[in-house]
Amino acid sequence: MVNIILFGPPGSGKGTQAKKLVEKYNLLHISTGDLFRYEMGNNTPLGKEAKSYIDKGELVPDSVTVGMLRNKVEANPDVAGYIFDGFPRTIPQSEALDELLAEKDQEVHRLLMLDVPDDEIVQRILERGKTSGRKDDLNETIIRNRIEVYKNETTPVYDFYQEQGKSVTINGVGSIEEIFDRLCQEIGQLAQT
Ligand code: C5P
Ligand code: MG
């Protein structure tokens, strides 16, 4: 198996690249943001709880997010590997992911961080907001809050996997194809070993 964390600030292209990577490497794409939006769309209890955080650009509590992620992984055991997109976003989520994979004699192989400057991120998300239907993409104050939350709560995840020798920074500025090629160079090496 090849298990990848696609990491980076909001609007760095994780979802776009994950969709291309699953086609090439036949992996399962798990986006916790997409899972929350699905629950919100169906107005489930989980969706309602998540919405109260997401609309403000805050993080949903770890126990909720980890439980949802665990269900998704356990419902899909026979895959060639996972691409985790938007998860883990905190150190407790990282510890929970490592435990969950260890139960399956698995591990995270790489954390690939898409590096994009703040101003470009804000522009990209405002552009996406014109069509995404996402309330958290519409307002610059909420977008800047998401970037702050990323810096304060999520960047420690990079260091957590760096200590395991697994974190790699990828230049996230350029065309979709250029960035895809950079990611494939990293993943291609893993697939061979
Ligand atoms: O990953 P994405 O940017 O789609 O996530 C959208 C929102 O979902 C985040 O801003 C956050 O409010 C919530 N989320 C979370 N914890 C995660 C993933 C997403 O709280 N692990
Ligand atoms: Mg996304």
Coordinates of C-alpha atoms and ligand atoms in Angstrom, one line a residue:
M1 CA 0.0 0.0 0.0
V2 CA 1.0 3.6 -0.5
N3 CA -0.6 6.0 2.1
I4 CA -0.1 9.7 1.4
I5 CA -1.2 12.7 3.3
L6 CA -1.8 15.6 0.9
F7 CA -1.1 18.6 3.1
G8 CA -1.1 22.3 2.7
P9 CA -3.2 25.4 3.5
P10 CA -6.8 25.8 2.4
G11 CA -6.9 26.5 -1.3
S12 CA -3.5 25.0 -2.0
G13 CA -4.9 22.5 -4.5
K14 CA -5.1 19.4 -2.4
G15 CA -8.6 18.3 -3.7
T16 CA -7.7 19.1 -7.3
Q17 CA -4.4 17.1 -7.2
A18 CA -6.0 14.3 -5.2
K19 CA -8.5 13.7 -7.9
K20 CA -5.7 13.3 -10.5
L21 CA -3.6 11.1 -8.2
V22 CA -6.3 8.6 -7.5
E23 CA -6.7 8.1 -11.3
K24 CA -3.0 7.5 -11.8
Y25 CA -2.3 5.4 -8.7
N26 CA -5.7 3.8 -8.0
L27 CA -5.8 5.1 -4.4
L28 CA -8.8 5.9 -2.3
H29 CA -9.2 9.7 -1.8
I30 CA -10.5 10.6 1.7
S31 CA -11.3 14.3 2.1
T32 CA -12.7 15.0 5.5
G33 CA -13.9 18.4 4.3
D34 CA -15.9 16.6 1.5
L35 CA -17.3 14.1 4.1
F36 CA -18.5 17.0 6.3
R37 CA -20.1 18.8 3.4
Y38 CA -21.9 15.6 2.4
E39 CA -23.3 15.3 6.0
M40 CA -24.2 19.0 6.0
G41 CA -26.0 18.6 2.6
N42 CA -28.1 15.8 4.2
N43 CA -28.6 17.8 7.4
T44 CA -27.6 14.9 9.6
P45 CA -26.7 15.4 13.3
L46 CA -23.0 15.2 12.4
G47 CA -23.6 17.7 9.5
K48 CA -25.3 20.1 11.8
E49 CA -22.6 19.9 14.4
A50 CA -19.8 20.3 11.8
K51 CA -21.6 23.3 10.2
S52 CA -21.4 25.3 13.3
Y53 CA -17.6 25.2 13.1
I54 CA -17.0 25.1 9.4
D55 CA -19.0 28.3 8.6
K56 CA -16.7 30.2 10.9
G57 CA -13.6 28.6 9.5
E58 CA -12.9 26.8 12.8
L59 CA -11.9 23.2 13.3
V60 CA -14.5 20.5 14.1
P61 CA -13.5 18.8 17.4
D62 CA -10.9 16.0 17.0
S63 CA -13.2 13.3 18.4
V64 CA -15.8 14.0 15.8
T65 CA -13.4 14.2 12.9
V66 CA -11.4 11.1 13.9
G67 CA -14.6 9.0 14.3
M68 CA -15.8 10.0 10.9
L69 CA -12.4 9.2 9.3
R70 CA -12.1 5.9 11.1
N71 CA -15.5 4.8 9.7
K72 CA -14.5 5.7 6.2
V73 CA -11.2 3.8 6.4
E74 CA -12.8 0.8 8.0
A75 CA -15.5 0.7 5.3
N76 CA -12.8 0.5 2.6
P77 CA -10.2 -2.0 3.7
D78 CA -9.2 -3.5 0.4
V79 CA -7.6 -0.6 -1.4
A80 CA -4.2 0.0 -2.9
G81 CA -3.7 2.9 -0.4
Y82 CA -5.2 6.1 0.8
I83 CA -4.8 9.7 0.0
F84 CA -5.8 11.7 3.1
D85 CA -6.8 15.3 2.0
G86 CA -7.5 17.8 4.8
F87 CA -6.7 15.3 7.5
P88 CA -4.9 15.2 9.9
R89 CA -5.2 18.8 10.9
T90 CA -4.0 18.6 14.5
I91 CA -1.4 16.6 16.5
P92 CA -4.1 14.4 18.1
Q93 CA -5.6 13.7 14.7
S94 CA -2.1 12.6 13.5
E95 CA -1.6 10.3 16.5
A96 CA -5.1 8.8 15.9
L97 CA -4.2 8.2 12.2
D98 CA -1.0 6.5 13.0
E99 CA -2.8 4.3 15.5
L100 CA -5.5 3.4 13.1
L101 CA -3.1 2.5 10.4
A102 CA -0.9 0.5 12.8
E103 CA -3.9 -1.6 13.6
K104 CA -3.9 -2.6 10.0
D105 CA 0.0 -3.1 9.9
Q106 CA 0.1 0.1 7.8
E107 CA 1.7 3.5 8.1
V108 CA 1.8 6.9 6.5
H109 CA 4.5 6.8 3.9
R110 CA 4.7 10.5 2.9
L111 CA 3.3 13.8 3.8
L112 CA 3.4 16.0 0.8
M113 CA 2.9 19.7 1.5
L114 CA 1.7 22.0 -1.3
D115 CA 3.4 25.3 -0.5
V116 CA 1.5 28.4 -1.7
P117 CA 1.8 32.0 -0.4
D118 CA -1.1 33.5 1.6
D119 CA -2.1 36.2 -0.9
E120 CA -2.4 33.6 -3.7
I121 CA -4.4 31.4 -1.5
V122 CA -6.9 34.1 -0.7
Q123 CA -7.3 35.0 -4.4
R124 CA -7.8 31.3 -5.3
I125 CA -10.4 30.7 -2.6
L126 CA -12.4 33.9 -3.5
E127 CA -12.4 32.7 -7.1
R128 CA -13.5 29.2 -6.1
G129 CA -16.2 30.7 -3.9
K130 CA -17.9 32.0 -7.1
T131 CA -18.9 28.5 -7.9
S132 CA -18.2 26.2 -5.0
G133 CA -21.4 26.9 -3.1
R134 CA -19.2 27.0 0.1
K135 CA -20.1 29.6 2.6
D136 CA -16.6 29.5 4.0
D137 CA -15.2 30.4 0.6
L138 CA -17.1 33.7 0.3
N139 CA -15.8 36.0 2.9
E140 CA -12.2 37.2 3.2
T141 CA -12.3 37.4 7.0
I142 CA -13.3 33.8 7.3
I143 CA -10.7 32.8 4.7
R144 CA -8.0 34.6 6.7
N145 CA -9.2 32.8 9.8
R146 CA -8.9 29.5 8.1
I147 CA -5.3 30.4 7.2
E148 CA -4.6 31.4 10.8
V149 CA -6.1 28.1 12.1
Y150 CA -3.9 26.3 9.6
K151 CA -0.8 28.1 10.8
N152 CA -1.5 27.7 14.5
E153 CA -3.1 24.2 14.7
T154 CA -2.2 22.4 11.5
T155 CA 1.5 23.2 10.7
P156 CA 2.7 21.2 13.7
V157 CA 1.5 18.2 11.8
Y158 CA 4.2 18.8 9.2
D159 CA 6.8 18.7 12.0
F160 CA 5.2 15.6 13.5
Y161 CA 5.8 13.7 10.3
Q162 CA 9.1 15.4 9.7
E163 CA 10.4 13.8 12.9
Q164 CA 9.5 10.5 11.2
G165 CA 11.4 11.5 8.1
K166 CA 8.2 11.6 6.0
S167 CA 7.5 15.3 5.3
V168 CA 8.3 16.8 1.9
T169 CA 7.5 20.3 0.7
I170 CA 6.3 20.7 -2.9
N171 CA 6.1 24.0 -4.7
G172 CA 2.4 24.5 -5.1
V173 CA 2.6 27.4 -7.5
G174 CA 2.3 26.7 -11.2
S175 CA -0.1 25.0 -13.5
I176 CA -2.1 22.0 -12.4
E177 CA -0.1 19.8 -14.6
E178 CA 3.3 21.1 -13.3
I179 CA 2.3 20.6 -9.7
F180 CA 0.9 17.1 -10.5
D181 CA 4.3 16.2 -12.1
R182 CA 6.1 17.3 -8.9
L183 CA 3.8 15.1 -6.8
C184 CA 4.2 12.2 -9.1
Q185 CA 8.0 12.4 -8.8
E186 CA 7.7 11.8 -5.1
I187 CA 5.0 9.1 -5.2
G188 CA 6.6 7.3 -8.1
Q189 CA 9.6 6.7 -6.0
L190 CA 7.5 5.2 -3.3
A191 CA 5.6 2.9 -5.6
Q192 CA 8.9 1.4 -6.8
T193 CA 10.2 0.7 -3.3
Ligands
C5P1 O1 -10.4 20.4 4.0 P1 -11.4 21.5 3.7 O2 -10.7 22.8 3.5 O3 -12.4 21.1 2.7 O4 -12.2 21.6 5.1 C1 -13.2 22.6 5.2 C2 -13.5 22.9 6.6 O5 -13.9 21.6 7.3 C3 -12.3 23.4 7.5 O6 -12.2 24.8 7.3 C4 -12.8 23.0 8.9 O7 -13.8 23.9 9.3 C5 -13.4 21.6 8.6 N1 -12.5 20.5 8.8 C6 -12.1 20.2 10.1 N2 -11.2 19.2 10.4 C7 -10.7 18.5 9.3 C8 -11.0 18.8 8.0 C9 -11.9 19.8 7.8 O8 -12.5 20.9 11.1 N3 -9.8 17.5 9.6
MG2 MG -10.3 20.5 -0.3

